[in-house]
């Protein structure tokens, strides 16, 4: 940690805009001068420095301040600060193992179930500290829904899959209300037309893309405020992916969406802002256009130009 | 001898190509020629030895009987058996009941002589065969003999034979049980056995005895077995399942690392020990507790046996449930938690329904185990064939009756003895169905999520 | 947004009830886990409480005169017909000279085990010089005295309700006061065969029976099991026959053990005419019983050997058979051994099939071979558990402790082998 603070202090000056390899990286780390090769990762971590771009946003709803995550001795997330507003789509990108999924899982405390995981720092939702003792993760997850990498419908009927959330949270008073919720959720997930006549069939019998939309319908049936998506299209074919992306576009009118993705094209298509993670550090956050056309940080540039990743 | 054959064979193969330096001219390594010779030496001799040992007593006895005076050859098979027994005892120098007459001691002498002769023939035969086999193999050794392939073929055959023993065991079980059961059903109709309500297997010693013809209605045994199994399952299924859930979902790593081996200890305790505990500690305790509540409890109540059997089966249920729960992909769990389920909701509404087939399969295996369990019920459940569903009364089970019918002296043609095999057939068939069904459910279920 | 707030309110309204159910569920799980472990604790506590006293035995010191008149009436020692019990009785009379009357004397004689006479006989056989001398020796007390000394007989009960009379208790107390009564390590428990007299009964016969059986079992089940596993894993074509064998083995592992006993009775005893009650037959039955366990464990061990090793050896031109015997087998051996030891420990604890093949007889002699009549440790436990005497209950518990000790050692050995030979691929 001592080295970290040291380098932090040296990074006070705004990063150089020149693309000259010699000067671009802060001076102390001359070793890293040869560019951001991952082979030199150890030294690189130290020299990434503070997040560049703009971690703040207007009307923030989800606020993460100085978040650190440890898995046992492994420091998976290092001092990440990020604000997310109520109605935006923000994409978290970065190479494998950079901590973007870990950070996502912090936002609805899914890391709680991992015995060795430890989270420090503050994350608040609408001004409430979600890691405080009084905050029930169950209530949190009703407000911050999650869609997973692999479609994971329950081995139940399509109807029961969508009705599961409302049922456990007691959102519907009678069958008619529940029917309505299920109906609306499927409708909004763009799945209703396809499954209308087979609501009693198992959800696992649908195609991959349909399954993932079913999972989205299941999530929005609880009427959350934020939807977290962990590489929701990585297991899908391009056509199914396109449908999910359209869906995200529609949903972004009502929900804040945080999406982790491996695909820069996808991030460019769906998100308003992009956050780039590297080895547990948040390197750069900015408007999507800005990140892809004019990245501030050398690492970001390397990543989006395909030199890392 | 076959060790010697090994070296002879090996050295010949080396000698044939002109010394160890020319070993590459052989098809196989010299050692394989050694094995080749040794197998030729050993196998035929071993086969003869085995056959001889199995057949010798019968042949010798038959020859002794041949030598007996005519009037004794005419004796009934039972009496003849007794006579042979006497002769053998006499030959072994043991005390014999009754007077020793000349015929008997003559026969004993003959018996001894024949046995000694047979041993000598056997020794010569096996040694001769071994030598012959080795010699044939020795002659056949040539550099181009594919010795390794031959040896490997024989080894492969032996491996196949070993794996077939499992099949032979099953066939043996089926045949032996079925054969005797059929003999039983020739004496007692199947319908009476399966539907009769009265079980008292004492057959008359004398044909003219009154009122003791014996009745073989096995229904009280079936209900008794079911009662005790039900009590055991009533204990084992909820406790085993909740234990598996707690250890999988709630307990810390440390608790799990202590509790799991302790439960395995529970599974490793021999059943006779459970039986002792059931009979001497639990049964009196159940009786006292029952009496203090004003209930009438038999000293060998079904409850005591069932409770202890349930405890015995807890580890089985919990480990099979644990397997089933762990086979549910963690994505299901994440999905449910991500929607805001509590852990118990995740478990009861998503994971358990998904794991249900596996758990059911496990329970079937546990039921099969309970039905076939013997020692606990033999020691703690009693012999009274009561047709009752009251857990405080004494009942008897299929396994208890098999043991009581077969322990002690027995003749192989009485209905009493054969009844045990009929019960064994029932037991085997029922547990086989449960096992096949349970195992296939468990396996199918596992494949579903692979 | 209103809708969202609405949702939130509903969720929060339901939370207390859901938290309560969560806690209940968790407690139920904890309770279930405790049930098994508490049982285990109660079980061991009960066992040790009942059984530990059987490891000591009350002894009485007597001054016995090896009376030449009795042992060698005609000058020659006549061991077979000499009245050694009479010598014991005479010395008892010497300790309590004022006991008279037939019944009282008989009660007095009952203080000492019938084994005392045999002990004198063995002494004089071992050392003929004792003839005519008087020796102070410790002889085992009768089991009732033993029970009284261990505090298992309540002297305050009415005389008719306890196995010792008032007079006998007075004598025992007198012996104890004079220092002629003490408890010693019960070596008879480990050196004697079975007996009708609890104070003379030991588990040596049963232990030897179990030992011979396990020898037979391991000699048969280990090679056959390993060979079958090798064939099924490495050579068997995937066809219906090997499927059948596979299903069959899994089923055999779950067939009730008593059915194996029926098989043994019908085939080995009735058909092949092997002797009843012999460890040989017991071993045969137990090998069939443990074979599936060993095959399943061995197959798992073979499966755990990574295919890269096979491919490497095959690539060097080794035959399939050479690959298996040179590379796979040595690597899989620890796993196979572990499985075999587990199978053996199961065989050691098994009793039901042994009842079927007549190993349940009352056998005093310690078996000396594979075809001598014998019993096994678990069957001995079963036999003793059926005996009404309080002293047998104590010995049953002791025998169980010994049995569990053996099982513990075997399982520890399995764990150690697994731990030490474990490889990470």
Coordinates of N, CA and C in Angstrom, one line a residue, chain B residues 241-379:
Chain B
X241 N -32.2 -34.5 5.7 CA -32.4 -33.4 4.7 C -32.0 -32.1 5.3
X242 N -32.5 -31.8 6.5 CA -32.2 -30.5 7.1 C -30.7 -30.4 7.4
X243 N -30.2 -31.5 7.8 CA -28.7 -31.5 8.1 C -28.0 -31.1 6.8
X244 N -28.3 -31.8 5.7 CA -27.7 -31.5 4.4 C -27.8 -30.0 4.1
X245 N -29.1 -29.5 4.2 CA -29.3 -28.1 3.9 C -28.5 -27.2 4.8
X246 N -28.5 -27.5 6.1 CA -27.8 -26.6 7.0 C -26.3 -26.6 6.7
X247 N -25.7 -27.8 6.4 CA -24.3 -27.8 6.1 C -24.0 -27.2 4.8
X248 N -24.9 -27.3 3.8 CA -24.6 -26.8 2.5 C -24.8 -25.2 2.5
X249 N -25.7 -24.7 3.2 CA -26.2 -23.4 3.0 C -25.8 -22.4 4.2
X250 N -25.8 -22.9 5.4 CA -25.7 -22.0 6.5 C -24.4 -22.1 7.3
X251 N -23.9 -23.3 7.4 CA -22.8 -23.5 8.4 C -21.5 -22.9 7.8
X252 N -20.7 -22.5 8.8 CA -19.4 -22.0 8.3 C -18.5 -23.1 7.9
X253 N -17.4 -22.8 7.3 CA -16.5 -23.8 6.8 C -16.0 -24.7 8.0
X254 N -15.8 -24.1 9.1 CA -15.3 -24.9 10.3 C -16.3 -25.9 10.8
X255 N -17.5 -25.4 11.0 CA -18.5 -26.3 11.5 C -18.7 -27.5 10.5
X256 N -18.7 -27.2 9.2 CA -18.8 -28.2 8.2 C -17.7 -29.3 8.3
X257 N -16.5 -28.7 8.5 CA -15.4 -29.7 8.6 C -15.4 -30.5 9.8
X258 N -16.1 -30.1 10.8 CA -16.2 -31.0 12.0 C -17.4 -31.9 11.9
X259 N -18.6 -31.3 11.5 CA -19.8 -32.1 11.5 C -19.8 -33.2 10.5
X260 N -19.2 -33.0 9.3 CA -19.3 -34.0 8.3 C -18.6 -35.3 8.7
X261 N -17.4 -35.2 9.2 CA -16.7 -36.5 9.6 C -17.5 -37.1 10.8
X262 N -18.1 -36.3 11.7 CA -18.8 -36.9 12.8 C -20.0 -37.7 12.2
X263 N -20.7 -37.2 11.2 CA -21.8 -37.9 10.6 C -21.3 -39.2 9.9
X264 N -20.1 -39.1 9.4 CA -19.5 -40.3 8.7 C -19.2 -41.4 9.8
X265 N -18.8 -40.9 11.0 CA -18.6 -41.9 12.0 C -19.9 -42.6 12.3
X266 N -21.0 -41.9 12.3 CA -22.3 -42.4 12.6 C -22.6 -43.5 11.5
X267 N -22.2 -43.2 10.3 CA -22.4 -44.2 9.2 C -21.5 -45.4 9.3
X268 N -20.4 -45.3 10.0 CA -19.5 -46.4 10.1 C -19.7 -47.3 11.2
X269 N -20.6 -47.0 12.2 CA -20.8 -47.9 13.3 C -21.5 -49.1 12.8
X270 N -21.0 -50.3 13.2 CA -21.7 -51.5 12.8 C -23.1 -51.6 13.3
X271 N -23.9 -52.3 12.5 CA -25.3 -52.3 12.8 C -25.6 -53.1 14.1
X272 N -24.7 -54.1 14.4 CA -24.9 -54.9 15.6 C -24.8 -54.0 16.8
X273 N -23.9 -52.9 16.7 CA -23.7 -52.0 17.8 C -25.0 -51.1 18.0
X274 N -25.5 -50.7 16.8 CA -26.8 -50.0 16.9 C -27.9 -50.9 17.6
X275 N -27.9 -52.2 17.2 CA -28.8 -53.1 17.8 C -28.7 -53.2 19.3
X276 N -27.5 -53.3 19.8 CA -27.2 -53.4 21.2 C -27.7 -52.1 21.9
X277 N -27.4 -51.0 21.3 CA -27.9 -49.7 21.8 C -29.4 -49.6 21.9
X278 N -30.0 -50.1 20.8 CA -31.5 -50.0 20.7 C -32.1 -50.9 21.8
X279 N -31.5 -52.1 21.9 CA -32.1 -53.1 22.8 C -31.9 -52.7 24.3
X280 N -30.7 -52.2 24.6 CA -30.3 -52.1 26.0 C -30.5 -50.6 26.5
X281 N -30.5 -49.7 25.6 CA -30.6 -48.3 26.1 C -31.8 -47.6 25.6
X282 N -32.1 -47.7 24.3 CA -33.3 -46.9 23.8 C -34.6 -47.6 24.2
X283 N -34.7 -48.9 24.0 CA -35.9 -49.6 24.3 C -36.4 -49.4 25.8
X284 N -35.5 -49.6 26.8 CA -36.0 -49.3 28.1 C -36.4 -47.8 28.3
X285 N -35.6 -46.9 27.6 CA -36.0 -45.5 27.8 C -37.3 -45.2 27.2
X286 N -37.6 -45.8 26.0 CA -38.9 -45.6 25.3 C -40.0 -46.1 26.2
X287 N -39.7 -47.3 26.8 CA -40.7 -47.9 27.7 C -41.0 -47.0 28.9
X288 N -39.9 -46.6 29.5 CA -40.1 -45.7 30.7 C -40.9 -44.4 30.4
X289 N -40.4 -43.8 29.3 CA -41.1 -42.5 28.9 C -42.5 -42.8 28.6
X290 N -42.8 -43.9 27.8 CA -44.2 -44.2 27.5 C -45.0 -44.4 28.7
X291 N -44.4 -45.2 29.7 CA -45.2 -45.5 30.9 C -45.5 -44.2 31.7
X292 N -44.5 -43.3 31.7 CA -44.7 -42.1 32.5 C -45.8 -41.3 31.8
X293 N -46.0 -41.5 30.6 CA -47.1 -40.8 29.9 C -48.4 -41.6 29.9
X294 N -48.4 -42.7 30.6 CA -49.6 -43.5 30.7 C -49.8 -44.4 29.5
X295 N -48.8 -44.7 28.7 CA -49.0 -45.5 27.5 C -48.5 -46.9 27.8
X296 N -49.1 -47.9 27.2 CA -48.6 -49.2 27.4 C -47.5 -49.5 26.3
X297 N -46.3 -49.8 26.7 CA -45.3 -50.0 25.7 C -44.6 -51.3 25.9
X298 N -44.6 -52.1 24.8 CA -43.9 -53.4 24.9 C -42.4 -53.2 25.1
X299 N -41.7 -54.1 25.7 CA -40.3 -53.9 26.0 C -39.5 -54.0 24.7
X300 N -40.1 -54.6 23.7 CA -39.4 -54.6 22.4 C -40.3 -53.9 21.4
X301 N -40.4 -52.6 21.6 CA -41.4 -51.9 20.8 C -40.8 -51.6 19.4
X302 N -41.7 -51.4 18.4 CA -41.3 -51.1 17.1 C -40.7 -49.7 17.1
X303 N -41.1 -48.8 18.0 CA -40.6 -47.5 18.1 C -39.1 -47.4 18.4
X304 N -38.7 -48.2 19.3 CA -37.2 -48.2 19.7 C -36.4 -48.6 18.5
X305 N -36.8 -49.7 17.9 CA -36.0 -50.2 16.7 C -36.0 -49.2 15.6
X306 N -37.2 -48.6 15.3 CA -37.4 -47.6 14.2 C -36.5 -46.4 14.5
X307 N -36.6 -45.9 15.7 CA -35.8 -44.7 16.1 C -34.4 -44.9 15.8
X308 N -33.8 -46.0 16.3 CA -32.4 -46.2 16.2 C -32.0 -46.4 14.7
X309 N -32.9 -47.1 14.0 CA -32.6 -47.3 12.6 C -32.7 -46.0 11.8
X310 N -33.6 -45.1 12.2 CA -33.6 -43.8 11.6 C -32.3 -43.1 11.8
X311 N -31.8 -43.1 13.1 CA -30.5 -42.5 13.3 C -29.4 -43.0 12.4
X312 N -29.5 -44.4 12.3 CA -28.4 -45.0 11.5 C -28.5 -44.5 10.0
X313 N -29.7 -44.2 9.5 CA -29.9 -43.9 8.1 C -29.6 -42.4 7.9
X314 N -29.6 -41.6 8.9 CA -29.4 -40.1 8.7 C -28.2 -39.8 7.8
X315 N -27.0 -40.4 8.1 CA -25.9 -40.0 7.2 C -26.1 -40.4 5.7
X316 N -26.8 -41.5 5.5 CA -27.1 -41.9 4.1 C -28.0 -40.8 3.4
X317 N -29.1 -40.5 4.1 CA -30.0 -39.5 3.5 C -29.3 -38.1 3.4
X318 N -28.5 -37.8 4.4 CA -27.9 -36.4 4.3 C -26.8 -36.4 3.2
X319 N -26.1 -37.5 3.0 CA -25.0 -37.4 2.0 C -25.7 -37.4 0.6
X320 N -26.7 -38.2 0.4 CA -27.4 -38.2 -0.9 C -28.1 -36.9 -1.2
X321 N -28.7 -36.3 -0.1 CA -29.3 -35.0 -0.3 C -28.3 -34.0 -0.6
X322 N -27.2 -34.1 0.0 CA -26.1 -33.1 -0.2 C -25.7 -33.2 -1.7
X323 N -25.5 -34.4 -2.2 CA -25.1 -34.6 -3.6 C -26.2 -33.9 -4.5
X324 N -27.5 -34.2 -4.2 CA -28.5 -33.7 -5.0 C -28.5 -32.1 -5.0
X325 N -28.4 -31.6 -3.8 CA -28.4 -30.1 -3.6 C -27.2 -29.5 -4.4
X326 N -26.1 -30.1 -4.2 CA -24.9 -29.5 -4.9 C -24.9 -29.7 -6.4
X327 N -25.8 -30.6 -6.9 CA -25.8 -30.8 -8.3 C -26.7 -29.7 -9.0
X328 N -27.5 -29.0 -8.2 CA -28.3 -27.9 -8.8 C -27.3 -26.8 -9.1
X329 N -27.3 -26.3 -10.3 CA -26.2 -25.3 -10.7 C -26.3 -24.1 -9.8
X330 N -25.2 -23.5 -9.5 CA -25.2 -22.3 -8.6 C -25.9 -21.2 -9.3
X331 N -26.1 -21.2 -10.6 CA -26.8 -20.1 -11.3 C -28.2 -20.0 -10.8
X332 N -28.8 -21.2 -10.4 CA -30.2 -21.2 -9.9 C -30.2 -20.4 -8.6
X333 N -29.3 -20.7 -7.8 CA -29.2 -20.1 -6.5 C -29.0 -18.6 -6.7
X334 N -28.0 -18.2 -7.5 CA -27.8 -16.8 -7.8 C -29.0 -16.1 -8.3
X335 N -29.7 -16.8 -9.2 CA -30.9 -16.2 -9.8 C -31.9 -15.9 -8.7
X336 N -32.1 -16.8 -7.8 CA -33.1 -16.6 -6.8 C -32.7 -15.6 -5.8
X337 N -31.4 -15.6 -5.4 CA -30.9 -14.6 -4.5 C -31.0 -13.2 -5.1
X338 N -30.6 -13.2 -6.4 CA -30.6 -11.9 -7.1 C -32.0 -11.3 -7.2
X339 N -33.0 -12.1 -7.1 CA -34.4 -11.5 -7.1 C -34.8 -11.1 -5.7
X340 N -33.9 -11.3 -4.8 CA -34.3 -10.9 -3.4 C -34.9 -12.0 -2.6
X341 N -34.6 -13.3 -2.9 CA -35.1 -14.3 -2.0 C -34.2 -14.4 -0.8
X342 N -34.9 -14.8 0.3 CA -34.0 -15.1 1.5 C -33.4 -16.5 1.2
X343 N -32.4 -16.9 2.0 CA -31.8 -18.2 1.8 C -32.8 -19.3 1.9
X344 N -33.7 -19.2 2.9 CA -34.7 -20.3 3.0 C -35.6 -20.4 1.8
X345 N -36.0 -19.2 1.3 CA -36.9 -19.2 0.1 C -36.1 -19.8 -1.1
X346 N -34.9 -19.4 -1.2 CA -34.1 -19.9 -2.3 C -34.1 -21.5 -2.2
X347 N -33.9 -21.9 -1.0 CA -33.8 -23.4 -0.8 C -35.1 -24.1 -1.0
X348 N -36.2 -23.6 -0.4 CA -37.4 -24.3 -0.5 C -38.1 -24.1 -1.8
X349 N -37.9 -23.0 -2.4 CA -38.7 -22.7 -3.6 C -38.0 -23.0 -4.9
X350 N -36.7 -22.9 -4.9 CA -36.0 -23.2 -6.1 C -35.1 -24.4 -6.1
X351 N -34.2 -24.5 -5.1 CA -33.2 -25.5 -5.1 C -33.8 -26.9 -4.8
X352 N -34.7 -26.9 -3.7 CA -35.2 -28.2 -3.4 C -36.2 -28.8 -4.5
X353 N -37.0 -27.9 -5.1 CA -37.8 -28.5 -6.2 C -36.9 -29.0 -7.3
X354 N -35.8 -28.3 -7.6 CA -35.0 -28.7 -8.6 C -34.2 -30.0 -8.3
X355 N -33.9 -30.1 -6.9 CA -33.2 -31.3 -6.5 C -34.1 -32.5 -6.1
X356 N -35.4 -32.3 -6.2 CA -36.3 -33.3 -5.7 C -36.1 -34.7 -6.3
X357 N -35.9 -34.8 -7.6 CA -35.7 -36.2 -8.1 C -34.5 -36.9 -7.5
X358 N -33.4 -36.1 -7.3 CA -32.2 -36.7 -6.7 C -32.5 -37.1 -5.2
X359 N -33.3 -36.2 -4.5 CA -33.6 -36.5 -3.1 C -34.5 -37.7 -3.0
X360 N -35.5 -37.8 -3.9 CA -36.4 -38.9 -3.9 C -35.6 -40.2 -4.2
X361 N -34.7 -40.2 -5.2 CA -33.9 -41.4 -5.4 C -33.1 -41.8 -4.2
X362 N -32.6 -40.8 -3.5 CA -31.8 -41.1 -2.3 C -32.7 -41.7 -1.2
X363 N -33.9 -41.2 -1.1 CA -34.8 -41.7 -0.1 C -35.2 -43.1 -0.4
X364 N -35.4 -43.4 -1.7 CA -35.7 -44.8 -2.1 C -34.6 -45.7 -1.7
X365 N -33.3 -45.3 -1.9 CA -32.2 -46.1 -1.5 C -32.2 -46.3 0.0
X366 N -32.6 -45.2 0.8 CA -32.6 -45.3 2.2 C -33.7 -46.3 2.7
X367 N -34.9 -46.3 2.0 CA -35.9 -47.2 2.3 C -35.5 -48.6 2.1
X368 N -34.8 -48.8 1.0 CA -34.3 -50.2 0.7 C -33.3 -50.6 1.8
X369 N -32.5 -49.7 2.2 CA -31.6 -50.0 3.3 C -32.3 -50.4 4.6
X370 N -33.4 -49.6 4.9 CA -34.1 -49.9 6.1 C -34.8 -51.2 6.1
X371 N -35.4 -51.5 4.9 CA -36.1 -52.8 4.8 C -35.1 -54.0 5.0
X372 N -34.0 -53.8 4.4 CA -33.0 -54.9 4.5 C -32.2 -55.0 5.8
X373 N -32.3 -54.0 6.6 CA -31.5 -53.9 7.9 C -31.9 -55.1 8.8
X374 N -31.0 -55.7 9.3 CA -31.2 -57.0 10.1 C -30.9 -56.9 11.5
X375 N -29.7 -56.5 11.9 CA -29.3 -56.7 13.3 C -30.1 -55.8 14.3
X376 N -30.4 -54.6 13.9 CA -31.2 -53.7 14.8 C -32.5 -54.4 15.2
X377 N -33.2 -54.9 14.1 CA -34.5 -55.4 14.4 C -34.4 -56.8 15.1
X378 N -33.4 -57.6 14.7 CA -33.2 -58.8 15.4 C -33.1 -58.6 16.9
X379 N -32.3 -57.6 17.2 CA -32.0 -57.4 18.6 C -33.0 -56.6 19.4

